[in-house]
Short mmCIF file of C-alpha atoms and ligand atoms in Angstrom, two decimals:
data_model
loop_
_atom_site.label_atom_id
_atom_site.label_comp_id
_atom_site.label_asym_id
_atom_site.label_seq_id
_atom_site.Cartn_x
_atom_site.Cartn_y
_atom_site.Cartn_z
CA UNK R 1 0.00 0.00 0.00
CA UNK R 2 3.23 2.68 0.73
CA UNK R 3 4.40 2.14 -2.92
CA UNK R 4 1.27 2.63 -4.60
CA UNK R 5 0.67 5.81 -2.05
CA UNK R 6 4.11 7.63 -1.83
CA UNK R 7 3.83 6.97 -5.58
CA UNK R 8 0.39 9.36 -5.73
CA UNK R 9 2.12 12.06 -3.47
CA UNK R 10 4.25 12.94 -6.32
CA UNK R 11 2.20 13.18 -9.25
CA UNK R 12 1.12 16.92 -9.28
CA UNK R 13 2.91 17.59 -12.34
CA UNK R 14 0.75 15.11 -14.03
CA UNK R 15 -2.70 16.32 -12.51
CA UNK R 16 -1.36 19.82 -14.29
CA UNK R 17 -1.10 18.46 -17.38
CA UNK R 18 -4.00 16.23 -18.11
CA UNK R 19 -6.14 19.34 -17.03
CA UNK R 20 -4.59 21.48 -18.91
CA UNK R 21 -5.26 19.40 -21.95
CA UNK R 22 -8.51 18.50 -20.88
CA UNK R 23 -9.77 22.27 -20.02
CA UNK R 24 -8.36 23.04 -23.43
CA UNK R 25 -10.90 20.43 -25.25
CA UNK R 26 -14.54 21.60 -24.77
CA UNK R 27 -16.84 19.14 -24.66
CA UNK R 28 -20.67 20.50 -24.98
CA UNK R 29 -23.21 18.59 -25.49
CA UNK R 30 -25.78 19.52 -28.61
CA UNK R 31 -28.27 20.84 -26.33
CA UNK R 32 -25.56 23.52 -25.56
CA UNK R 33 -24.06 24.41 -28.60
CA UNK R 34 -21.80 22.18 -28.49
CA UNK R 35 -20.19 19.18 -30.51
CA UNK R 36 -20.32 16.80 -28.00
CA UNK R 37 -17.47 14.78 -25.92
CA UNK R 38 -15.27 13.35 -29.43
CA UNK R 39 -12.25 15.10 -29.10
CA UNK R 40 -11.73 15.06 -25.37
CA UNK R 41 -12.30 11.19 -25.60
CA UNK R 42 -9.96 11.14 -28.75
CA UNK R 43 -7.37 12.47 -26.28
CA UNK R 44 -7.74 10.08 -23.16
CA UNK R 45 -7.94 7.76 -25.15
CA UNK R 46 -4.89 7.44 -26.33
CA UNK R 47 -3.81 9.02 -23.61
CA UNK R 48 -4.72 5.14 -22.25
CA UNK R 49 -3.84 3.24 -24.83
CA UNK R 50 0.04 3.77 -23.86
CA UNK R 51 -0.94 0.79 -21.09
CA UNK R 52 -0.91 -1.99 -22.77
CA UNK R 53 -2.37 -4.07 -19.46
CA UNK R 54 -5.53 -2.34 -19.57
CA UNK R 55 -8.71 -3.40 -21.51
CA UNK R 56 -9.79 -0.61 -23.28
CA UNK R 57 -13.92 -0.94 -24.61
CA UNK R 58 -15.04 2.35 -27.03
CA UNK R 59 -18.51 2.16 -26.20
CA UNK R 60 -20.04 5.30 -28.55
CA UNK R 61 -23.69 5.96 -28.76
CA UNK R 62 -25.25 7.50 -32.26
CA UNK R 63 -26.28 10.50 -32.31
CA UNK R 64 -27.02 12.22 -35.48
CA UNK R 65 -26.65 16.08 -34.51
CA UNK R 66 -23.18 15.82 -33.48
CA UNK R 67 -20.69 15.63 -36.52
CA UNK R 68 -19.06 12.68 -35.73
CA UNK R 69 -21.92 11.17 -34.90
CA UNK R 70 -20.96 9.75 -32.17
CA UNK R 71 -21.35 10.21 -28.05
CA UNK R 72 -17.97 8.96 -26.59
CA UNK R 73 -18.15 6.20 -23.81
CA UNK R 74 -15.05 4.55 -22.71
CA UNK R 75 -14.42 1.66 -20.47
CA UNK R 76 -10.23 0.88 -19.60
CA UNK R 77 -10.25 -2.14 -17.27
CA UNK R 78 -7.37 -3.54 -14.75
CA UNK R 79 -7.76 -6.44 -14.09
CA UNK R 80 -7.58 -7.70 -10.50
CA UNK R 81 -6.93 -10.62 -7.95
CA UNK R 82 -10.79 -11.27 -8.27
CA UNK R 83 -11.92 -11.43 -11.67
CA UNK R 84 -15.51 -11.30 -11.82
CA UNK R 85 -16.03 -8.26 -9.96
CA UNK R 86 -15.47 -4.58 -10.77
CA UNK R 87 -15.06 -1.70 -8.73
CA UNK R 88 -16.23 1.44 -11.15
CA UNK R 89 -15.25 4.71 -11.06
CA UNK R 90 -17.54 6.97 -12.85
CA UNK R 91 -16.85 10.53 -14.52
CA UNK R 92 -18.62 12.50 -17.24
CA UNK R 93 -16.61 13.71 -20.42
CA UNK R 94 -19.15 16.99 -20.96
CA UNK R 95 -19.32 20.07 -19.28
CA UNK R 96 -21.43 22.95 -18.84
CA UNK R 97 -21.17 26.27 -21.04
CA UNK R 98 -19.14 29.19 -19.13
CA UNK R 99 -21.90 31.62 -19.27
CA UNK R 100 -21.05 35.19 -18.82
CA UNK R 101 -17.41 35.78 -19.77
CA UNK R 102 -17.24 38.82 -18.18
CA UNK R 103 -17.43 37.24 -14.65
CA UNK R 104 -14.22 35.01 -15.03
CA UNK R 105 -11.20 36.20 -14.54
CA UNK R 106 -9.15 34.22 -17.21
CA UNK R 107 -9.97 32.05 -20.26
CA UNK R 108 -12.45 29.23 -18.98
CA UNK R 109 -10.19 27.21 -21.54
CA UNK R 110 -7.28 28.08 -21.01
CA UNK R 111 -5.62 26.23 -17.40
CA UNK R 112 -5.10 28.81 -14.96
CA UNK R 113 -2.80 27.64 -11.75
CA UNK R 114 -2.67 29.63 -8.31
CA UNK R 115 -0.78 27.82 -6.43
CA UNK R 116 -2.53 24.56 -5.24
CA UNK R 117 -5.82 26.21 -7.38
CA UNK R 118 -6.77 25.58 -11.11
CA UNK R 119 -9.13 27.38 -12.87
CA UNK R 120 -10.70 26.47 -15.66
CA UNK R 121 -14.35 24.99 -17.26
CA UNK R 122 -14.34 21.85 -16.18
CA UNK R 123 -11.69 21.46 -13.87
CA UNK R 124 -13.74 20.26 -10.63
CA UNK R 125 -17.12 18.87 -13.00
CA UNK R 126 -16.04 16.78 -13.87
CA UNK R 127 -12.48 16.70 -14.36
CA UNK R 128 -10.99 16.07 -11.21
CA UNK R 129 -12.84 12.62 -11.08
CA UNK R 130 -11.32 12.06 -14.25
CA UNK R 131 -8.12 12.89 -13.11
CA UNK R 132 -7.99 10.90 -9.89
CA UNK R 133 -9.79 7.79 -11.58
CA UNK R 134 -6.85 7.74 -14.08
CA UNK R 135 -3.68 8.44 -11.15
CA UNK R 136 -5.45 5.67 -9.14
CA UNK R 137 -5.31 3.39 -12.29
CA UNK R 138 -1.74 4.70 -13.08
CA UNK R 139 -0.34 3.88 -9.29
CA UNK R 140 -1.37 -0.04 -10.03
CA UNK R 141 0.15 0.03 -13.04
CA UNK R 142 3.30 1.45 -12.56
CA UNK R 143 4.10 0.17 -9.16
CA UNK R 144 2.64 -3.44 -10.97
CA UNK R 145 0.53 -3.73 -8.20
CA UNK R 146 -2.33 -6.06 -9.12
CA UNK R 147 -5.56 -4.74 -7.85
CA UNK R 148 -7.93 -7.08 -5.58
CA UNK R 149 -10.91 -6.57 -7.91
CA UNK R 150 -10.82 -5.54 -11.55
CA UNK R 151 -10.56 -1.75 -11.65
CA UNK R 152 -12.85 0.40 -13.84
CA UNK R 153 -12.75 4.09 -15.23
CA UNK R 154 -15.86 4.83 -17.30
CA UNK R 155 -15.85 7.81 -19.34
CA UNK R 156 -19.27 8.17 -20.03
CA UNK R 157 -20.70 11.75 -22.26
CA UNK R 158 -24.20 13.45 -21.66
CA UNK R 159 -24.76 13.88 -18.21
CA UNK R 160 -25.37 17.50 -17.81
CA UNK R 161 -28.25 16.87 -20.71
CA UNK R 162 -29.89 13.96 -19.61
CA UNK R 163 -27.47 10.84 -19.77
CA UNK R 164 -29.52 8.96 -22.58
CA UNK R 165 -25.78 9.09 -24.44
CA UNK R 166 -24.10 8.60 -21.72
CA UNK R 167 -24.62 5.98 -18.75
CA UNK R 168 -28.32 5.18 -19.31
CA UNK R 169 -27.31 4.43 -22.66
CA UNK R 170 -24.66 1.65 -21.27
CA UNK R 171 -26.81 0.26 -18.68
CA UNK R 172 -29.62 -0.12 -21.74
CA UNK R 173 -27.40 -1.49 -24.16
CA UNK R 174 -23.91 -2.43 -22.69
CA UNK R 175 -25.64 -4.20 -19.70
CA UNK R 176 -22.89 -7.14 -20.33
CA UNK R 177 -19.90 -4.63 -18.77
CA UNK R 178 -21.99 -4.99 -14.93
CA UNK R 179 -22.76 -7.81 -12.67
CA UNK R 180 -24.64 -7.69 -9.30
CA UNK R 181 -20.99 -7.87 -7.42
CA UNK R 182 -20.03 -4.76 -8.87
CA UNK R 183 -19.33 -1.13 -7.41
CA UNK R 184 -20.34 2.22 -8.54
CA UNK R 185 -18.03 5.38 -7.20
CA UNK R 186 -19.76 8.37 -8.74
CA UNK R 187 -17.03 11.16 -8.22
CA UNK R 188 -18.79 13.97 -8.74
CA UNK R 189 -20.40 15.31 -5.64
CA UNK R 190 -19.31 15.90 -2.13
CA UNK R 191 -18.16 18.56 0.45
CA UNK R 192 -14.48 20.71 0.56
CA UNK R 193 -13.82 18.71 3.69
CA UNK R 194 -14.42 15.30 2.00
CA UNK R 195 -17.37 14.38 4.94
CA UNK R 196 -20.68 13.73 2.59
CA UNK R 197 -21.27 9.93 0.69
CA UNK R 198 -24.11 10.41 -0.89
CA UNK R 199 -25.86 6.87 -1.24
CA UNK R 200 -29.45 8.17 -1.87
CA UNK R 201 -31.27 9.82 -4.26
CA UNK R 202 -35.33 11.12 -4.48
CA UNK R 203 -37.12 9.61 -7.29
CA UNK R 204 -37.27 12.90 -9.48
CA UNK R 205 -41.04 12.94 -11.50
CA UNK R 206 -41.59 15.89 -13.78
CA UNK R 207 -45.17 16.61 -15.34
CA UNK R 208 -46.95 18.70 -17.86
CA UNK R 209 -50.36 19.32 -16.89
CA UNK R 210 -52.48 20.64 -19.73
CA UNK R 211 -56.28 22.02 -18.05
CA UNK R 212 -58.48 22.74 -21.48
CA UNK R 213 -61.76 24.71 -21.18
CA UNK R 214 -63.57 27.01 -23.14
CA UNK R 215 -62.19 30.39 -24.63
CA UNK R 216 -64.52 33.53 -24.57
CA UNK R 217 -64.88 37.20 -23.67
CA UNK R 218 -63.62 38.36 -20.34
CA UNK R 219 -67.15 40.21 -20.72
CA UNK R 220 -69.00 36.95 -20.62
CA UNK R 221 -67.72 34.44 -18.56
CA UNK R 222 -70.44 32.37 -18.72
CA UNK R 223 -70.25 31.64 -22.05
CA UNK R 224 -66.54 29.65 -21.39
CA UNK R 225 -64.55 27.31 -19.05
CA UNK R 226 -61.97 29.93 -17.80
CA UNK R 227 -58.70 27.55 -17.15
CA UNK R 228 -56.70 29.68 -15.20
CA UNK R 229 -59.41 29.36 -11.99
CA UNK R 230 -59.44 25.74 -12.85
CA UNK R 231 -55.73 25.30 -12.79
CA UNK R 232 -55.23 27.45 -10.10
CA UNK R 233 -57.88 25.39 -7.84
CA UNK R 234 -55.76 22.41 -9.48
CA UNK R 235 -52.32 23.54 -8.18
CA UNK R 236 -53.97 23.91 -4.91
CA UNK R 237 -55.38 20.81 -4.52
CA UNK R 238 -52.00 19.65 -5.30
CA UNK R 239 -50.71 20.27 -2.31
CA UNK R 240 -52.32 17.84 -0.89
CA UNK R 241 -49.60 15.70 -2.16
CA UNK R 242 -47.65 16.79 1.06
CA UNK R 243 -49.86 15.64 3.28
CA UNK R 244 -51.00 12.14 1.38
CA UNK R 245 -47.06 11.71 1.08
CA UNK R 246 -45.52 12.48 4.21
CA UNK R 247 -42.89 10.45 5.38
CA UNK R 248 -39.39 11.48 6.82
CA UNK R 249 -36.07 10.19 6.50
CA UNK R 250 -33.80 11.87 8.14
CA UNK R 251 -30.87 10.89 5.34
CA UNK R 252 -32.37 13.64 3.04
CA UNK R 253 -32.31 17.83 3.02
CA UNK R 254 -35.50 18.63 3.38
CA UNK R 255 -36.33 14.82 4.86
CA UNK R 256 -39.58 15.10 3.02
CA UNK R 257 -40.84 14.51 -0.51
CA UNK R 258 -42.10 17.55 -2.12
CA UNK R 259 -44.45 18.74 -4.97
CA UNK R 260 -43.77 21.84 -6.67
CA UNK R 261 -45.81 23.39 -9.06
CA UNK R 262 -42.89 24.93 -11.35
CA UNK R 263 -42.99 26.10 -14.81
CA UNK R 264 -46.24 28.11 -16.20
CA UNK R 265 -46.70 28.66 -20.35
CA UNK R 266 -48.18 31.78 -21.57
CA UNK R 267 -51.84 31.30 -22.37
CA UNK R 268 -53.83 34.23 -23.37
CA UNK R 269 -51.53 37.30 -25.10
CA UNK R 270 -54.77 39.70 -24.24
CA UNK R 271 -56.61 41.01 -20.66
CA UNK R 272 -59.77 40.55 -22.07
CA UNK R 273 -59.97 36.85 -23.05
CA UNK R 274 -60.89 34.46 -20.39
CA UNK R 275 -58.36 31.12 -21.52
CA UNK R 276 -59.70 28.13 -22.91
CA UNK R 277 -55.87 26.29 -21.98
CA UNK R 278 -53.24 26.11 -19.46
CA UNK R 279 -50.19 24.32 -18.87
CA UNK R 280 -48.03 24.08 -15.90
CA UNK R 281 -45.40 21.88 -14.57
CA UNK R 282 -45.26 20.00 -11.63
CA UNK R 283 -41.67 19.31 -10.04
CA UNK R 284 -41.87 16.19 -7.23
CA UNK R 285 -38.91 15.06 -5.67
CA UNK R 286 -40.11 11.71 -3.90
CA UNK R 287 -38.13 9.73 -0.82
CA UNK R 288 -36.83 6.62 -2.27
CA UNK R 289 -39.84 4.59 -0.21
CA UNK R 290 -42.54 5.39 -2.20
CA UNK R 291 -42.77 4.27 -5.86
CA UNK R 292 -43.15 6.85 -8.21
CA UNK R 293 -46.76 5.12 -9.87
CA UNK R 294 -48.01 5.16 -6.45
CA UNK R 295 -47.94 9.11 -6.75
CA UNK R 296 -48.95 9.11 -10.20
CA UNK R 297 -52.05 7.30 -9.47
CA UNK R 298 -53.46 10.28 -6.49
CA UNK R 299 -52.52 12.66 -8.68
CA UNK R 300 -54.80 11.09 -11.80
CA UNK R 301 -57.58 11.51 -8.93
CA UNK R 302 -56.75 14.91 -8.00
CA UNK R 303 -57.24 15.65 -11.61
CA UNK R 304 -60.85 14.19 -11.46
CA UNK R 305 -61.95 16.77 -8.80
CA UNK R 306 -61.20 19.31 -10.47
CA UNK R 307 -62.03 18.11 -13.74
CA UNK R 308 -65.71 17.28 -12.09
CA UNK R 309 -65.89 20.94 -9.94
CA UNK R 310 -65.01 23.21 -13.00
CA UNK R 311 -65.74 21.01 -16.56
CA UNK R 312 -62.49 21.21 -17.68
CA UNK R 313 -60.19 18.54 -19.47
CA UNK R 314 -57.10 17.68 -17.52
CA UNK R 315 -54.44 15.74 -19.47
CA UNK R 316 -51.10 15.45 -18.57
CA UNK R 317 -47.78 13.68 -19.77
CA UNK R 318 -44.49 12.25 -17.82
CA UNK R 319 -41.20 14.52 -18.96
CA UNK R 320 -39.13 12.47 -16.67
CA UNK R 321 -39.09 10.27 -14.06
CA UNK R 322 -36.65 8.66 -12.71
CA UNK R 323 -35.95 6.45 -9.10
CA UNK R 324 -33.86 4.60 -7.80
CA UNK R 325 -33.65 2.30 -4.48
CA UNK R 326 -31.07 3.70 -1.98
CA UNK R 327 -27.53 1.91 -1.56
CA UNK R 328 -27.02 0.65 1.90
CA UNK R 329 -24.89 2.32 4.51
CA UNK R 330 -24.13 -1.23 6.15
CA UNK R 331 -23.29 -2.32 2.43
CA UNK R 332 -19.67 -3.29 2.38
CA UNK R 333 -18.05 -1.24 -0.58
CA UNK R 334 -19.61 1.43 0.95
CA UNK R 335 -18.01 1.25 4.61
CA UNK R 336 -14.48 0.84 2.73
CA UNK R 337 -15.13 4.05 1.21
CA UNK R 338 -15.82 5.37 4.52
CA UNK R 339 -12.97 4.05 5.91
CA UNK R 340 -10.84 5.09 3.15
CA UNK R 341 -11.95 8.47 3.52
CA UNK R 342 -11.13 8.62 7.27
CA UNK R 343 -7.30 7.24 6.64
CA UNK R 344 -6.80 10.04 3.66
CA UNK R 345 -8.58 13.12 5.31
CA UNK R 346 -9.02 12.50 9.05
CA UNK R 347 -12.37 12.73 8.93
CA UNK R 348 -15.83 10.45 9.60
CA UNK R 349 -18.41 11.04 6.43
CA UNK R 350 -21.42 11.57 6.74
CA UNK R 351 -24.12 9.43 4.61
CA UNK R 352 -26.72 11.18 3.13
CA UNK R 353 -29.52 11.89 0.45
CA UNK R 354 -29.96 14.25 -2.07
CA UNK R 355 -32.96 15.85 -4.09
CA UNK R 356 -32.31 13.97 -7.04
CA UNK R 357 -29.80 13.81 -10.47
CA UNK R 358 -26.54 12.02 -10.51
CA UNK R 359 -25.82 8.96 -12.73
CA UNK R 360 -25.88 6.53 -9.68
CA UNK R 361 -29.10 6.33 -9.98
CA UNK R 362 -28.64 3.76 -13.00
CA UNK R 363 -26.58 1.16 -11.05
CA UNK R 364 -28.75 1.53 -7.95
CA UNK R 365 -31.92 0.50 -10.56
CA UNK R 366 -30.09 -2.56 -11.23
CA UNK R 367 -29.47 -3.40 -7.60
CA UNK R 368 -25.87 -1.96 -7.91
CA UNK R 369 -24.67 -0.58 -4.92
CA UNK R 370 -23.40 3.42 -5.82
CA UNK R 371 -21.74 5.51 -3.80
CA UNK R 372 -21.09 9.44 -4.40
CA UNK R 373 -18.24 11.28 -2.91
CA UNK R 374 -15.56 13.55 -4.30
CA UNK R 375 -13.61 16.60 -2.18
CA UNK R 376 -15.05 19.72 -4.23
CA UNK R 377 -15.35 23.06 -3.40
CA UNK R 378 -18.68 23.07 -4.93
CA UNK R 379 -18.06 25.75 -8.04
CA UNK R 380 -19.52 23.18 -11.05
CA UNK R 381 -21.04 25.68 -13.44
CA UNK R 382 -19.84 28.74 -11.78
CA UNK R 383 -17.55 31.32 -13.17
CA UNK R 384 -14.06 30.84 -11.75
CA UNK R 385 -14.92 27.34 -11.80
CA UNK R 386 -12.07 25.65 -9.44
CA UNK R 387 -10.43 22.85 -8.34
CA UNK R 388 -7.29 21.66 -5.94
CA UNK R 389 -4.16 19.70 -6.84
CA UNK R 390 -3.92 18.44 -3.77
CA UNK R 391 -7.74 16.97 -2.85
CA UNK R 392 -6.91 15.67 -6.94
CA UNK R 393 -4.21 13.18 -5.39
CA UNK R 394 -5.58 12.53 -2.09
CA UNK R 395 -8.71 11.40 -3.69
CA UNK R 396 -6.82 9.16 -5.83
CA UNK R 397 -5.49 7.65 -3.12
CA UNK R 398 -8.97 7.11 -1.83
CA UNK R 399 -9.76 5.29 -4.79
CA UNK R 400 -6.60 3.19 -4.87
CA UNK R 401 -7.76 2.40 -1.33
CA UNK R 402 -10.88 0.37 -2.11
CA UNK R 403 -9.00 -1.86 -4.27
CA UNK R 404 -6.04 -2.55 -2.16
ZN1 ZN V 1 -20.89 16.64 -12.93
#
């Protein structure tokens, strides 16, 4: 364990200059301008190609409005003591636009160092996983130290636009790379102090709730179905959801579910017409112990009340909806992590829950346990966006931990 550690106390120089590489290759997804995750890919991969030990799967998903074509996914595998079972280590290949240039105070891609600092787009979301997956893997293979379980880094693209490129698309059609005795380590969320795992998630249920009535003249309301009273008596009785739904757990911040009406589209452009339509969105966030049809199903009724108080027509459609059982804190990958953390940073994390959106949620679907930690200072999509040299290593360490 001293060889493969001393050797990831002295590898600063190469956190530098894989992020200096990697902030200089934008990778946007289409949603955000972008060309997706091809040539940052191109570059780690052959980045890992000089190992000639590791397995190295190119596992691309199509997609037609990128020019190449093609969302990056890469799998490089060590393999371990214990063959049929892989630890994972999970980071995304896309990032986030910079947004207002004004506010940074150097080229988002262009590696800025301070000292133990680097600036840059990218650098902490979701490079530094990247970074500290691929030291970890390095440490094994240049000390040839021979893991105790296979060792994964997945590169996966998409996940600040919905992961249906990225990991959703491997556990749908690349379900051959997992088994049940596998481990997820999700990088890409924690605390500046290293004390959060996150091993739960809310189910996350978005809805578009279409009310139709009956247009007319403000003049003569009784000659229409005026929607906005019936979705606003709608939104109210929605509420109710609290109540019907109202378990704790004190894992999560809030430890409730909620139900938030969001999103409202323009109906009528004039004062004077009374709305035949309305459409609003409904945000839930639901603890991991109620099923997601289960809320579904007392909403459809809600919708019948009002539907039978004012006349209207409620319809609505799913936009997403997502859940995911939570991983165990007694599970054993889990308390290594735990106990990894505690030997690197000196300090006991705490487990807890989150409001919903990381990409554990896929191996947790499939029974997988998933566990999210990473020492961030919390600026992903920020201007400034930053990052330490230092947490970079010590995390890698953390990782080379749970396979020692
Ligand atoms: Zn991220």
């Amino acid at each position: 364990m001293d060889t493969i550690l001393n050797y990831l106390d002295k590898q600063e120089k190469k956190v530098i200059e894989l992020q200096k590489k990697l902030v200089s290759l934008p990778a946007l997804g289409p949603e955000n301008g972008g060309e997706g995750e091809i040539k940052k890919a191109e570059y780690l991969l052959s980045y890992l190609r000089q190992y000639p030990s590791l397995i190295i799967k190119e596992l691309p998903a199509e997609d037609s409005r990128v020019p190449s074509k093609k969302r990056p996914n890469i799998a490089a595998i060590l393999p371990g003591k214990e063959k049929d079972r892989t630890i994972w280590i999970v980071s995304h290949l896309d990032i986030v636009p910079p947004g207002d240039l004004s506010l940074w105070e150097s080229d988002p891609y262009v590696l800025r160092q301070e000292g133990d600092y680097l600036f840059g787009r990218g650098v902490e979301d979701n490079h530094q996983g990247i970074v500290s997956s691929i030291l970890a893997l390095e440490a094994f293979i240049n000390t040839s130290t021979e893991p105790t379980t296979n060792m994964g880094v997945l590169l996966v693209a998409d996940e600040e636009t919905g992961n249906k490129y990225g990991l959703e698309f491997l556990f749908k059609y690349h379900k051959e790379l997992f088994t049940q005795k596998d481990c997820f380590l999700v990088p890409d969320f924690g605390s500046k102090d290293s004390d959060l795992i996150e091993i739960a998630e809310k189910g996350v249920l978005w809805l578009r709730i279409e009310v139709l009535g009956k247009q007319c003249h403000a003049s003569t309301p009784e000659k229409g179905i005026n929607t906005l009273v019936a979705s606003s008596d709608l939104i109210m009785r929605l509420r109710r959801l609290y109540k019907v739904f109202d378990r704790q757990d004190p894992l999560f911040s809030p430890p409730i579910s909620t139900f938030e009406p969001t999103k409202k589209e323009a109906n009528v452009p004039n004062i004077n017409t009374i709305p035949g339509k309305d459409v609003f969105f409904l945000d839930c966030r639901v603890l991991p112990s109620y099923e997601l049809s289960e809320v579904i199903e007392t909403i459809k009724k809600i919708f019948q009340e009002t539907e039978k108080e004012y006349g209207v027509k409620v319809n609505f459609e799913i936009v997403h909806g997502l859940s995911s059982p939570p991983t165990d804190k007694e599970n054993e990958f889990v308390k290594k992590l735990a106990k990894a953390v505690f030997e690197e940073y000196n300090t006991r994390p705490k487990f807890m829950g989150v409001g919903g959106g990381t990409v554990a949620v896929y191996p947790r679907k499939n029974n997988i346990p998933a566990a999210v930690w990473a020492t961030i200072f919390g600026t992903a999509h920020q201007p400034n966006e930053c990052s330490s040299i230092k947490n970079t290593i010590k995390d890698a360490k953390v990782m080379a931990r749970l396979l020692l």
